[in-house]
mmCIF file of C-alpha atoms and ligand atoms in Angstrom:
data_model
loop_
_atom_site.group_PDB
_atom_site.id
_atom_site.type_symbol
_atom_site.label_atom_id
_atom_site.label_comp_id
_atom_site.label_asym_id
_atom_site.label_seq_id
_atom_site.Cartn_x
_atom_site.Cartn_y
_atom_site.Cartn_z
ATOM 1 C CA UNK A 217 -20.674 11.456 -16.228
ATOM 2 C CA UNK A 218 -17.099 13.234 -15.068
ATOM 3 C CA UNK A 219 -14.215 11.794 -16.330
ATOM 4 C CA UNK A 220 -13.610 10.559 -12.438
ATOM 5 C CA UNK A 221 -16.640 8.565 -12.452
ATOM 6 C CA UNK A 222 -15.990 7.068 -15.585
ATOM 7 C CA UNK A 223 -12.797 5.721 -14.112
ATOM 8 C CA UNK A 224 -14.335 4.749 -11.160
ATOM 9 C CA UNK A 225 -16.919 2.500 -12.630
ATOM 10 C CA UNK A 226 -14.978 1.186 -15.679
ATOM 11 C CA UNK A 227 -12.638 0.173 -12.248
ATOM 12 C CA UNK A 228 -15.449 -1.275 -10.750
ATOM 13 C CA UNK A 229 -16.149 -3.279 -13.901
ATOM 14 C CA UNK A 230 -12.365 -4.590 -14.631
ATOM 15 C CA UNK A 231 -12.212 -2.680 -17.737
ATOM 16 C CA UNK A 232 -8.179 -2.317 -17.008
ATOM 17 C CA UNK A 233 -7.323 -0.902 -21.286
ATOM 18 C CA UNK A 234 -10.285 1.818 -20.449
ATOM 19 C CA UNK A 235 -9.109 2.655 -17.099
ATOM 20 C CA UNK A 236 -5.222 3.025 -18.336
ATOM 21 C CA UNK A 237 -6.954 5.599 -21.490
ATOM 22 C CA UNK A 238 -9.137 7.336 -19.233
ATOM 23 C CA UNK A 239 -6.419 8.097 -16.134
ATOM 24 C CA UNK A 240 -4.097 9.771 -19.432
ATOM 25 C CA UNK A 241 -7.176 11.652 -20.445
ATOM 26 C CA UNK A 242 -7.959 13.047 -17.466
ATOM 27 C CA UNK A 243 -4.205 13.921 -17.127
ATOM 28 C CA UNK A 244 -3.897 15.546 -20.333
ATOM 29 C CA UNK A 245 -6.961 17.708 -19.713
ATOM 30 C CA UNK A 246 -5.164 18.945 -16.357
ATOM 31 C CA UNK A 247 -6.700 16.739 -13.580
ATOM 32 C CA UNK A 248 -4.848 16.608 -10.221
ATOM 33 C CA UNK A 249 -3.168 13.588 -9.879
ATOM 34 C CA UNK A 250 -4.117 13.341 -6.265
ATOM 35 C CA UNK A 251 -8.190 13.434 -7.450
ATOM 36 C CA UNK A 252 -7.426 10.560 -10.340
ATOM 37 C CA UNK A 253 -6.352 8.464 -7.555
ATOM 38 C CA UNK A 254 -8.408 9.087 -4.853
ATOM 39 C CA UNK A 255 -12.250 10.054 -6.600
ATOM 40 C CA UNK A 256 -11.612 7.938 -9.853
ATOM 41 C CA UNK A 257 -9.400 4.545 -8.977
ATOM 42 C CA UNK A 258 -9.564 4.726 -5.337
ATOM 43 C CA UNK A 259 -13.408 5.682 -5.225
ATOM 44 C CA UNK A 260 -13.816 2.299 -7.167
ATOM 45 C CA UNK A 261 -12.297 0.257 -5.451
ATOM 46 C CA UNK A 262 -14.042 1.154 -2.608
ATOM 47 C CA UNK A 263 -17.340 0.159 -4.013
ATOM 48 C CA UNK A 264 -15.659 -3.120 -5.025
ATOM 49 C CA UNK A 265 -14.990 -3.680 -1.567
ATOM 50 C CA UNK A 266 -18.278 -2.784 -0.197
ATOM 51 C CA UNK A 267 -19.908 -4.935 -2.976
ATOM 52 C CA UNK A 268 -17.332 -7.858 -1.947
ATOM 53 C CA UNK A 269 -18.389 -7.445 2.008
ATOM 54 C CA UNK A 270 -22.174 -7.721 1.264
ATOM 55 C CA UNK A 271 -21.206 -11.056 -0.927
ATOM 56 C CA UNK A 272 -22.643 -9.271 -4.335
ATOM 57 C CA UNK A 273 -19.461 -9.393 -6.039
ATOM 58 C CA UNK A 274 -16.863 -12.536 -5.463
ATOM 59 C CA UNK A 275 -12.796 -12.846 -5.706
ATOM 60 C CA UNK A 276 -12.722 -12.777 -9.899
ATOM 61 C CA UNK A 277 -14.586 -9.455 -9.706
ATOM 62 C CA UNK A 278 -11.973 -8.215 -7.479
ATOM 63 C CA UNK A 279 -9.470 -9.564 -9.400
ATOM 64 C CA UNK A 280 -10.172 -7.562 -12.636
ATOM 65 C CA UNK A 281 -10.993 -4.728 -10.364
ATOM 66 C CA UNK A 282 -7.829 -4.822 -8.670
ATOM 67 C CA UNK A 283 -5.817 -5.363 -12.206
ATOM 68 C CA UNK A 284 -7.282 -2.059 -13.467
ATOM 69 C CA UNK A 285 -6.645 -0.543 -10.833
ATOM 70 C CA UNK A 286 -2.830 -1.431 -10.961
ATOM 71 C CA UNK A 287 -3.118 -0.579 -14.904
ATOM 72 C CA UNK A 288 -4.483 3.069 -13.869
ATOM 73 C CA UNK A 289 -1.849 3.013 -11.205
ATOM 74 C CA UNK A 290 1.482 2.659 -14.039
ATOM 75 C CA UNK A 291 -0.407 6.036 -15.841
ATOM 76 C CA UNK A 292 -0.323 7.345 -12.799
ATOM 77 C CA UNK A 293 2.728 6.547 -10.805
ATOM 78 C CA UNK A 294 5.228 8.825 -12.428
ATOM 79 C CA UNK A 295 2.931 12.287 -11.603
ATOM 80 C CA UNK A 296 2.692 11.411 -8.223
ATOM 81 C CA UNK A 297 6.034 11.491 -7.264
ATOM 82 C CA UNK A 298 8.035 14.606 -7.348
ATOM 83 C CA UNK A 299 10.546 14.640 -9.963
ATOM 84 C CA UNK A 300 14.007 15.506 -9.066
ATOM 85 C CA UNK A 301 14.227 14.525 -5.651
ATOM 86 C CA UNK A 302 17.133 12.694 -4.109
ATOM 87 C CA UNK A 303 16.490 9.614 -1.890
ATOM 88 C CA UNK A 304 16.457 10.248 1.985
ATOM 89 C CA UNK A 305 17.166 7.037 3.094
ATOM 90 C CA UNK A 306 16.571 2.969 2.249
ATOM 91 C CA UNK A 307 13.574 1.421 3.640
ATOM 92 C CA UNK A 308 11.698 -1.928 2.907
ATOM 93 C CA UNK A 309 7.903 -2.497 2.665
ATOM 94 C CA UNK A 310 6.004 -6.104 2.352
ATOM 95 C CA UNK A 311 2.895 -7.452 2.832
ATOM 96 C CA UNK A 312 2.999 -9.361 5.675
ATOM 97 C CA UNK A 313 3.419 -13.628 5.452
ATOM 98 C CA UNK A 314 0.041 -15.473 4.181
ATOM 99 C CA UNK A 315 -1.112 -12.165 2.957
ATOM 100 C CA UNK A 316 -1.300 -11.187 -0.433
ATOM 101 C CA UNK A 317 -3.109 -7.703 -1.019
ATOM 102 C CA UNK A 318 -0.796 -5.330 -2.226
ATOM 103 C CA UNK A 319 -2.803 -2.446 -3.554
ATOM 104 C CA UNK A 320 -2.539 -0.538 -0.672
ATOM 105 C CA UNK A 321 1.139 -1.935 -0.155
ATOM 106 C CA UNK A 322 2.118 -0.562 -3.693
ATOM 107 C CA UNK A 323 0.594 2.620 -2.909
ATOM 108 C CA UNK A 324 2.560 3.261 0.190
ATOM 109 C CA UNK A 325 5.769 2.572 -2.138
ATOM 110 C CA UNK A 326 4.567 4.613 -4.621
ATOM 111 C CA UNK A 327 4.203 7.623 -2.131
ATOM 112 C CA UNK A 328 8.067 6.772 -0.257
ATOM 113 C CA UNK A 329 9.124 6.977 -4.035
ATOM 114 C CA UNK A 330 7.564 10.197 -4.177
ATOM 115 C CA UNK A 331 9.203 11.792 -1.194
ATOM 116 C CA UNK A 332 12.352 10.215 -2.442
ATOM 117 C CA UNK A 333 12.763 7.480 -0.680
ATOM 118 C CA UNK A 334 14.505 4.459 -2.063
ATOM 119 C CA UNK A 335 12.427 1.566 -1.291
ATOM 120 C CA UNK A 336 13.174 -1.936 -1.522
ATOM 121 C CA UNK A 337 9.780 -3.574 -2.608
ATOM 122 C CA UNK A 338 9.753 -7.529 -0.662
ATOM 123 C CA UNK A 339 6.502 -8.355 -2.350
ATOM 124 C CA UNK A 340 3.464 -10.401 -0.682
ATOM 125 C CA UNK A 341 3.932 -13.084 1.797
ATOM 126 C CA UNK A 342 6.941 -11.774 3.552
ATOM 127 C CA UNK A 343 8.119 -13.695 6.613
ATOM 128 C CA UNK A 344 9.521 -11.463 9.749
ATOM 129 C CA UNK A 345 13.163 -13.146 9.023
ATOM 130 C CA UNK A 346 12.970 -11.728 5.494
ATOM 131 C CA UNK A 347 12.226 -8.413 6.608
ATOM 132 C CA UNK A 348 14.749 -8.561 9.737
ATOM 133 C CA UNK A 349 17.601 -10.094 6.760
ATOM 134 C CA UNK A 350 16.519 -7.329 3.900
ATOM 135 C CA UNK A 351 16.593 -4.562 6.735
ATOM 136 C CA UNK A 352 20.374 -5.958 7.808
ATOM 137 C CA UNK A 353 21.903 -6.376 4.663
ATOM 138 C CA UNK A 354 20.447 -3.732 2.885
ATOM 139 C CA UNK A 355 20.924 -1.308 5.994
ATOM 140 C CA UNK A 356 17.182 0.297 5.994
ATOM 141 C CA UNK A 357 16.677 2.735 8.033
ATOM 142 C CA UNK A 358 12.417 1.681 8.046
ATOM 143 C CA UNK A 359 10.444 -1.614 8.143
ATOM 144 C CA UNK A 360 6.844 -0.998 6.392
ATOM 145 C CA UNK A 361 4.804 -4.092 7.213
ATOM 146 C CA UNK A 362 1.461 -3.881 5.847
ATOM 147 C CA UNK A 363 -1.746 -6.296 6.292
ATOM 148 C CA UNK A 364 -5.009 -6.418 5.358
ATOM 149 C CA UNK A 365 -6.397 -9.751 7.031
ATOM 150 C CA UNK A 366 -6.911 -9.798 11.018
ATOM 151 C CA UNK A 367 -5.421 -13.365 10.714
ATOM 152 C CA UNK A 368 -2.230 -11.930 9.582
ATOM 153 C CA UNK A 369 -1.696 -8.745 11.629
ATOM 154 C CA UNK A 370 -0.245 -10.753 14.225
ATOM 155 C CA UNK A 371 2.936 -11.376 12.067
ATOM 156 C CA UNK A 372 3.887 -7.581 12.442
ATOM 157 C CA UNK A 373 4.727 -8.775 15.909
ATOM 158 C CA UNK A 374 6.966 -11.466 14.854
ATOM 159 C CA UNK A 375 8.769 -8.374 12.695
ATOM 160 C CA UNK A 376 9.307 -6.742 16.293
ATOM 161 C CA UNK A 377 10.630 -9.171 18.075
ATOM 162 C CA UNK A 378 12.837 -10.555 14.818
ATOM 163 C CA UNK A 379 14.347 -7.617 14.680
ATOM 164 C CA UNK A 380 15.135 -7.358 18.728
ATOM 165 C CA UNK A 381 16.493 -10.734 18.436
ATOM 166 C CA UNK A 382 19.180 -9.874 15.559
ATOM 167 C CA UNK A 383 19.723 -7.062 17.568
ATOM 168 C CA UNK A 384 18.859 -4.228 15.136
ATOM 169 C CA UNK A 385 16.118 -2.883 17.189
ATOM 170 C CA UNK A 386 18.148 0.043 17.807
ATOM 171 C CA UNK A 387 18.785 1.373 14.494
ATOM 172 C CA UNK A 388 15.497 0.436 12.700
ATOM 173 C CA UNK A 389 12.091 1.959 12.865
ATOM 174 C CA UNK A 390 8.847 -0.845 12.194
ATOM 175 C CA UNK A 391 6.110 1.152 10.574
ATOM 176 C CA UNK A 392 2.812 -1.349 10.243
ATOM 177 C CA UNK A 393 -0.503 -0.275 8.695
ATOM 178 C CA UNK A 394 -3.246 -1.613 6.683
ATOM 179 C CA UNK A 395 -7.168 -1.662 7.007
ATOM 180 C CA UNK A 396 -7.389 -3.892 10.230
ATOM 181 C CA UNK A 397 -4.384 -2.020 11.798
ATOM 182 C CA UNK A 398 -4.785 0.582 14.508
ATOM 183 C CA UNK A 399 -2.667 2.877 16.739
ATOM 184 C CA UNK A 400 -3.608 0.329 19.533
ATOM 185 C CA UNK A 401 -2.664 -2.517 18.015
ATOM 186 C CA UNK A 402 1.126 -0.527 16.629
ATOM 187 C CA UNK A 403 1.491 -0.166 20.673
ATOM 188 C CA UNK A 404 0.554 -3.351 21.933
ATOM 189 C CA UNK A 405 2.938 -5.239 19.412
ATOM 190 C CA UNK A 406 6.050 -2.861 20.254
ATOM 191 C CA UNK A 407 6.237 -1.124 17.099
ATOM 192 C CA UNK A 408 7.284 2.506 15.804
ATOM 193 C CA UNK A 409 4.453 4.113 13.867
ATOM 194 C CA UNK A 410 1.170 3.294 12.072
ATOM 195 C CA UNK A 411 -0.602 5.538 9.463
ATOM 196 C CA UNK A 412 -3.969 5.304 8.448
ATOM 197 C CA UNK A 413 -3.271 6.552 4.907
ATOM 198 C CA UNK A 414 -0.182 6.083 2.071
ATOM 199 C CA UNK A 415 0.386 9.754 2.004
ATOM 200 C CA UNK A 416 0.810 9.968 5.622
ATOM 201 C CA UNK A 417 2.753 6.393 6.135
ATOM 202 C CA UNK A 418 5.453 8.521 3.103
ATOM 203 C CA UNK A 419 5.960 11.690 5.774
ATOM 204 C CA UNK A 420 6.411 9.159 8.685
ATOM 205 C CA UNK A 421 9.501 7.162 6.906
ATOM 206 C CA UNK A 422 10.670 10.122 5.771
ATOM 207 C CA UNK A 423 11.269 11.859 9.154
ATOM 208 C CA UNK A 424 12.511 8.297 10.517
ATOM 209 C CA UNK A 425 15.097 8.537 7.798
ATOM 210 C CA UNK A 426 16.087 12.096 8.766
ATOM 211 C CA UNK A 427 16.206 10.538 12.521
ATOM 212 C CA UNK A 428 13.598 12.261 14.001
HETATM 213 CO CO1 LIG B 635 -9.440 -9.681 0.155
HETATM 214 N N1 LIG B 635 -10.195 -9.386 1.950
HETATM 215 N N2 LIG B 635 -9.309 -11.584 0.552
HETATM 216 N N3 LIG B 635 -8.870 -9.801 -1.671
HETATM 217 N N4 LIG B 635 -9.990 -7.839 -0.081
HETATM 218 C C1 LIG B 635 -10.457 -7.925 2.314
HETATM 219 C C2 LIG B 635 -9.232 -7.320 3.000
HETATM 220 C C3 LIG B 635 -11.705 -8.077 3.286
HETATM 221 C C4 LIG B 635 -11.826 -6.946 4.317
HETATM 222 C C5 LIG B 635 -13.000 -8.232 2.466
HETATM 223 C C6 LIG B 635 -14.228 -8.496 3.309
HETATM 224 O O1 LIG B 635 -14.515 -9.607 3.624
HETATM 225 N N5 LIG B 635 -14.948 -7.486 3.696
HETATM 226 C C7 LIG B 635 -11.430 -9.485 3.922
HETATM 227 C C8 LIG B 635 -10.596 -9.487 5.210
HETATM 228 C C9 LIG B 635 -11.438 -9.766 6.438
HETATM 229 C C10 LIG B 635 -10.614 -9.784 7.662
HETATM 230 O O2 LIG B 635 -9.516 -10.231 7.742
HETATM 231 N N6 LIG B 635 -11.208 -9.243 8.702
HETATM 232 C C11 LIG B 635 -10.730 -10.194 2.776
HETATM 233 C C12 LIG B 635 -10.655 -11.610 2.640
HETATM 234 C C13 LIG B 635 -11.396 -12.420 3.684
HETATM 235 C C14 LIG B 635 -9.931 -12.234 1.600
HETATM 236 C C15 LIG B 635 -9.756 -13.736 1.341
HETATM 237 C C16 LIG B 635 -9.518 -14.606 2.593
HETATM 238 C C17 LIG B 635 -11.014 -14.160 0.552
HETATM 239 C C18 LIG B 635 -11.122 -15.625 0.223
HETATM 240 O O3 LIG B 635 -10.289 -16.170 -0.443
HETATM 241 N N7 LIG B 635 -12.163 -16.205 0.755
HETATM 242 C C19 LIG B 635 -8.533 -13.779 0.393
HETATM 243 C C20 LIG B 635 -7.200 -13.839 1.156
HETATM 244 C C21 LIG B 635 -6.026 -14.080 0.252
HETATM 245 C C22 LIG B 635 -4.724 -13.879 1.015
HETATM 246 O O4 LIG B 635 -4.271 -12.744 1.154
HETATM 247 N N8 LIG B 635 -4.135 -14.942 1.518
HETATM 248 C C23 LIG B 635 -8.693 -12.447 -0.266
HETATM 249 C C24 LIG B 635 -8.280 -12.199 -1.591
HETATM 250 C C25 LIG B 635 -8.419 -10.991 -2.229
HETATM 251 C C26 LIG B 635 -8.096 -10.792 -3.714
HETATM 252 C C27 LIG B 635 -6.899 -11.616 -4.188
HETATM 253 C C28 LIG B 635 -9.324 -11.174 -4.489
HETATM 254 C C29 LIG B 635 -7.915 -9.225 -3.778
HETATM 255 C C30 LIG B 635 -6.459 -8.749 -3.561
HETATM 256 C C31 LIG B 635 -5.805 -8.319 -4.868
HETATM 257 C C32 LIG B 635 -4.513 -7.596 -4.607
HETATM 258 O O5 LIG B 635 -4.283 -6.966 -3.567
HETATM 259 N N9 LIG B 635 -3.647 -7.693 -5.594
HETATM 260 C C33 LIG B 635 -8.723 -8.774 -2.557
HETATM 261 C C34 LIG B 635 -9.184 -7.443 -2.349
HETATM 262 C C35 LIG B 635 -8.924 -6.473 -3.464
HETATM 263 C C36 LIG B 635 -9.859 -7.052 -1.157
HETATM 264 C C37 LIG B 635 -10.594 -5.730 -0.868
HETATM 265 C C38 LIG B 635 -11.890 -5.756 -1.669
HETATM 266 C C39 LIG B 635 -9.863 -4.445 -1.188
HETATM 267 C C40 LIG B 635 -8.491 -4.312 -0.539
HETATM 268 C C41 LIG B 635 -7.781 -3.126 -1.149
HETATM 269 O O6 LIG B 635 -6.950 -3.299 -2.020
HETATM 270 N N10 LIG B 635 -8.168 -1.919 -0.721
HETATM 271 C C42 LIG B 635 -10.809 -5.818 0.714
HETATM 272 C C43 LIG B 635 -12.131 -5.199 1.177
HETATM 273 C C44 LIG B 635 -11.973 -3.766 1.614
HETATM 274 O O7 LIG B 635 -10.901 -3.327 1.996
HETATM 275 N N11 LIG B 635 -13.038 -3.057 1.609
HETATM 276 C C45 LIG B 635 -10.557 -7.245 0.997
HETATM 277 C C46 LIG B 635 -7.625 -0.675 -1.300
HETATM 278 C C47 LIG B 635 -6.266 -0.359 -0.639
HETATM 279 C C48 LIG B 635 -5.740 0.936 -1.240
HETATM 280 O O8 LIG B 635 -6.502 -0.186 0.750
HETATM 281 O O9 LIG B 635 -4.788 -1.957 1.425
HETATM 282 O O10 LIG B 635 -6.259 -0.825 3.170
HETATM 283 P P1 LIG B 635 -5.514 -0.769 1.881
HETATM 284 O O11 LIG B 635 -4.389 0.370 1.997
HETATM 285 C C49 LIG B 635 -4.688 1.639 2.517
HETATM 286 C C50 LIG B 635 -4.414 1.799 4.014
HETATM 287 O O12 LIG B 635 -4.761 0.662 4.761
HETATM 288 C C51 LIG B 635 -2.969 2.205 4.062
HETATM 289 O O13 LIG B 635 -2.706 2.857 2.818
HETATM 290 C C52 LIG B 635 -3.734 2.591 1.870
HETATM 291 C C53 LIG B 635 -4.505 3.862 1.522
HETATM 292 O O14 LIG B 635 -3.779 4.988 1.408
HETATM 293 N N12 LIG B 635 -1.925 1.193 4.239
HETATM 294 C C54 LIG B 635 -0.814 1.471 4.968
HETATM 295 C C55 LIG B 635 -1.798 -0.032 3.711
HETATM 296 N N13 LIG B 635 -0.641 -0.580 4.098
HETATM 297 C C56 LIG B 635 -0.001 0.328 4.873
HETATM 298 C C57 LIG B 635 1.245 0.282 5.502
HETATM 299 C C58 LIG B 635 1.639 1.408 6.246
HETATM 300 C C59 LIG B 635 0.801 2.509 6.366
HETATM 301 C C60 LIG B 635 -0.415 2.567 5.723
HETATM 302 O O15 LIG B 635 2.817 1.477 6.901
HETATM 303 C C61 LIG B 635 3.786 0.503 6.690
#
């Protein structure tokens, strides 16, 4: 079995100490950090999530899963971002309110990091007023909304039309993404951008921040 596959399935089976070993290991013997993530942790979780949809696994399962995941994640964190690069600009990033996945949240972070980006983390559950306040006080140039339950996608439109109503709507973009998000739905609610992926949401903030 390749070292990616091991990851993947000691993911898949919560084995968070084993996952943290193996994503060193495979960095020490020279893997890309961009294949760790996406064929070892990211590969698992994906079977997590089919097994989840098809009711074979249930919500402790994905617990551990997701734990080792975020265990593999700390290895990995500090070789995916570039070293030595200034920040471009503030920006904050939340899972939306009655939400609270954050894999794919922290990921996005991780990847603004990368490009330099300083980014104020709001956690899960974040109401539109606390992004709208953050965004004010903290003077980010980017709301990142993310949400991964079609019950709570419609709070991304409450972000909107918080921020039109403290009359920042001018000076701030509202990214949004997340499995159940689509282009479509980014245009419907008013919003700036939506990204599929964490790599591309990170290039997207990053040319809001440069203002273009
Ligand atoms: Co939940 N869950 N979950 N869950 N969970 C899903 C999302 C679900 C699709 C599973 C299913 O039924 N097939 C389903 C939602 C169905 C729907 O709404 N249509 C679901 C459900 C129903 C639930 C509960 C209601 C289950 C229950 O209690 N009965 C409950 C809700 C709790 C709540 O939030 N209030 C629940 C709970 C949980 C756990 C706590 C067990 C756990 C979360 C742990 C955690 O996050 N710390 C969990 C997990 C792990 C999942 C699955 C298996 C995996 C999600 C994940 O982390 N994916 C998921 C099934 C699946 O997706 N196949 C499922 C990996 C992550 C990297 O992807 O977040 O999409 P993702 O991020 C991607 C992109 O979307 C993008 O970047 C990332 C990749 O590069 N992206 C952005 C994300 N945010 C972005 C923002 C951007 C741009 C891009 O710009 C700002």
């Amino acid at each position: 079995m390749s070292i990616l596959n091991e990851i993947s399935v000691n993911l898949q089976n919560g084995k968070s100490k084993i996952v943290k070993a193996l994503v060193q290991q495979a960095l020490d013997e020279g893997v890309k950090p961009a294949d760790i993530l996406n064929l070892g942790l990211l590969d698992g979780m994906n079977v997590i999530g089919e097994k989840f949809k098809q009711n074979e696994v249930y919500v402790p399962e994905v617990l551990v899963a997701a734990r080792a995941m975020n265990m593999g994640m700390q290895i990995l964190k500090p070789h995916l971002a570039e070293e030595g690069v200034t920040a471009k600009g503030r920006v904050c990033i939340g899972t939306v309110q009655g939400d609270l996945h954050d894999i794919g949240k922290n990921l996005v972070r991780m990847m603004m990091e990368g490009k330099g980006l300083e980014v104020v983390d709001l956690g899960t559950d974040v109401s539109a007023e606390t992004f709208v306040q953050t965004a004010k006080e903290q003077d980010c140039r980017v709301i990142c909304c993310s949400a991964l339950l079609t019950t709570t996608m419609g709070v991304m439109e409450e972000v909107v039309k918080a921020a039109e109503a403290a009359g920042i709507r001018d000076r701030v973009k509202i990214m949004v993404g997340g499995a159940p998000v689509t282009e479509e739905f980014c245009r419907k609610i008013g919003a700036d951008g939506y990204t599929v992926d964490a790599a591309s949401a990170a290039d997207m903030a990053v040319a809001y921040c440069k203002g273009e």
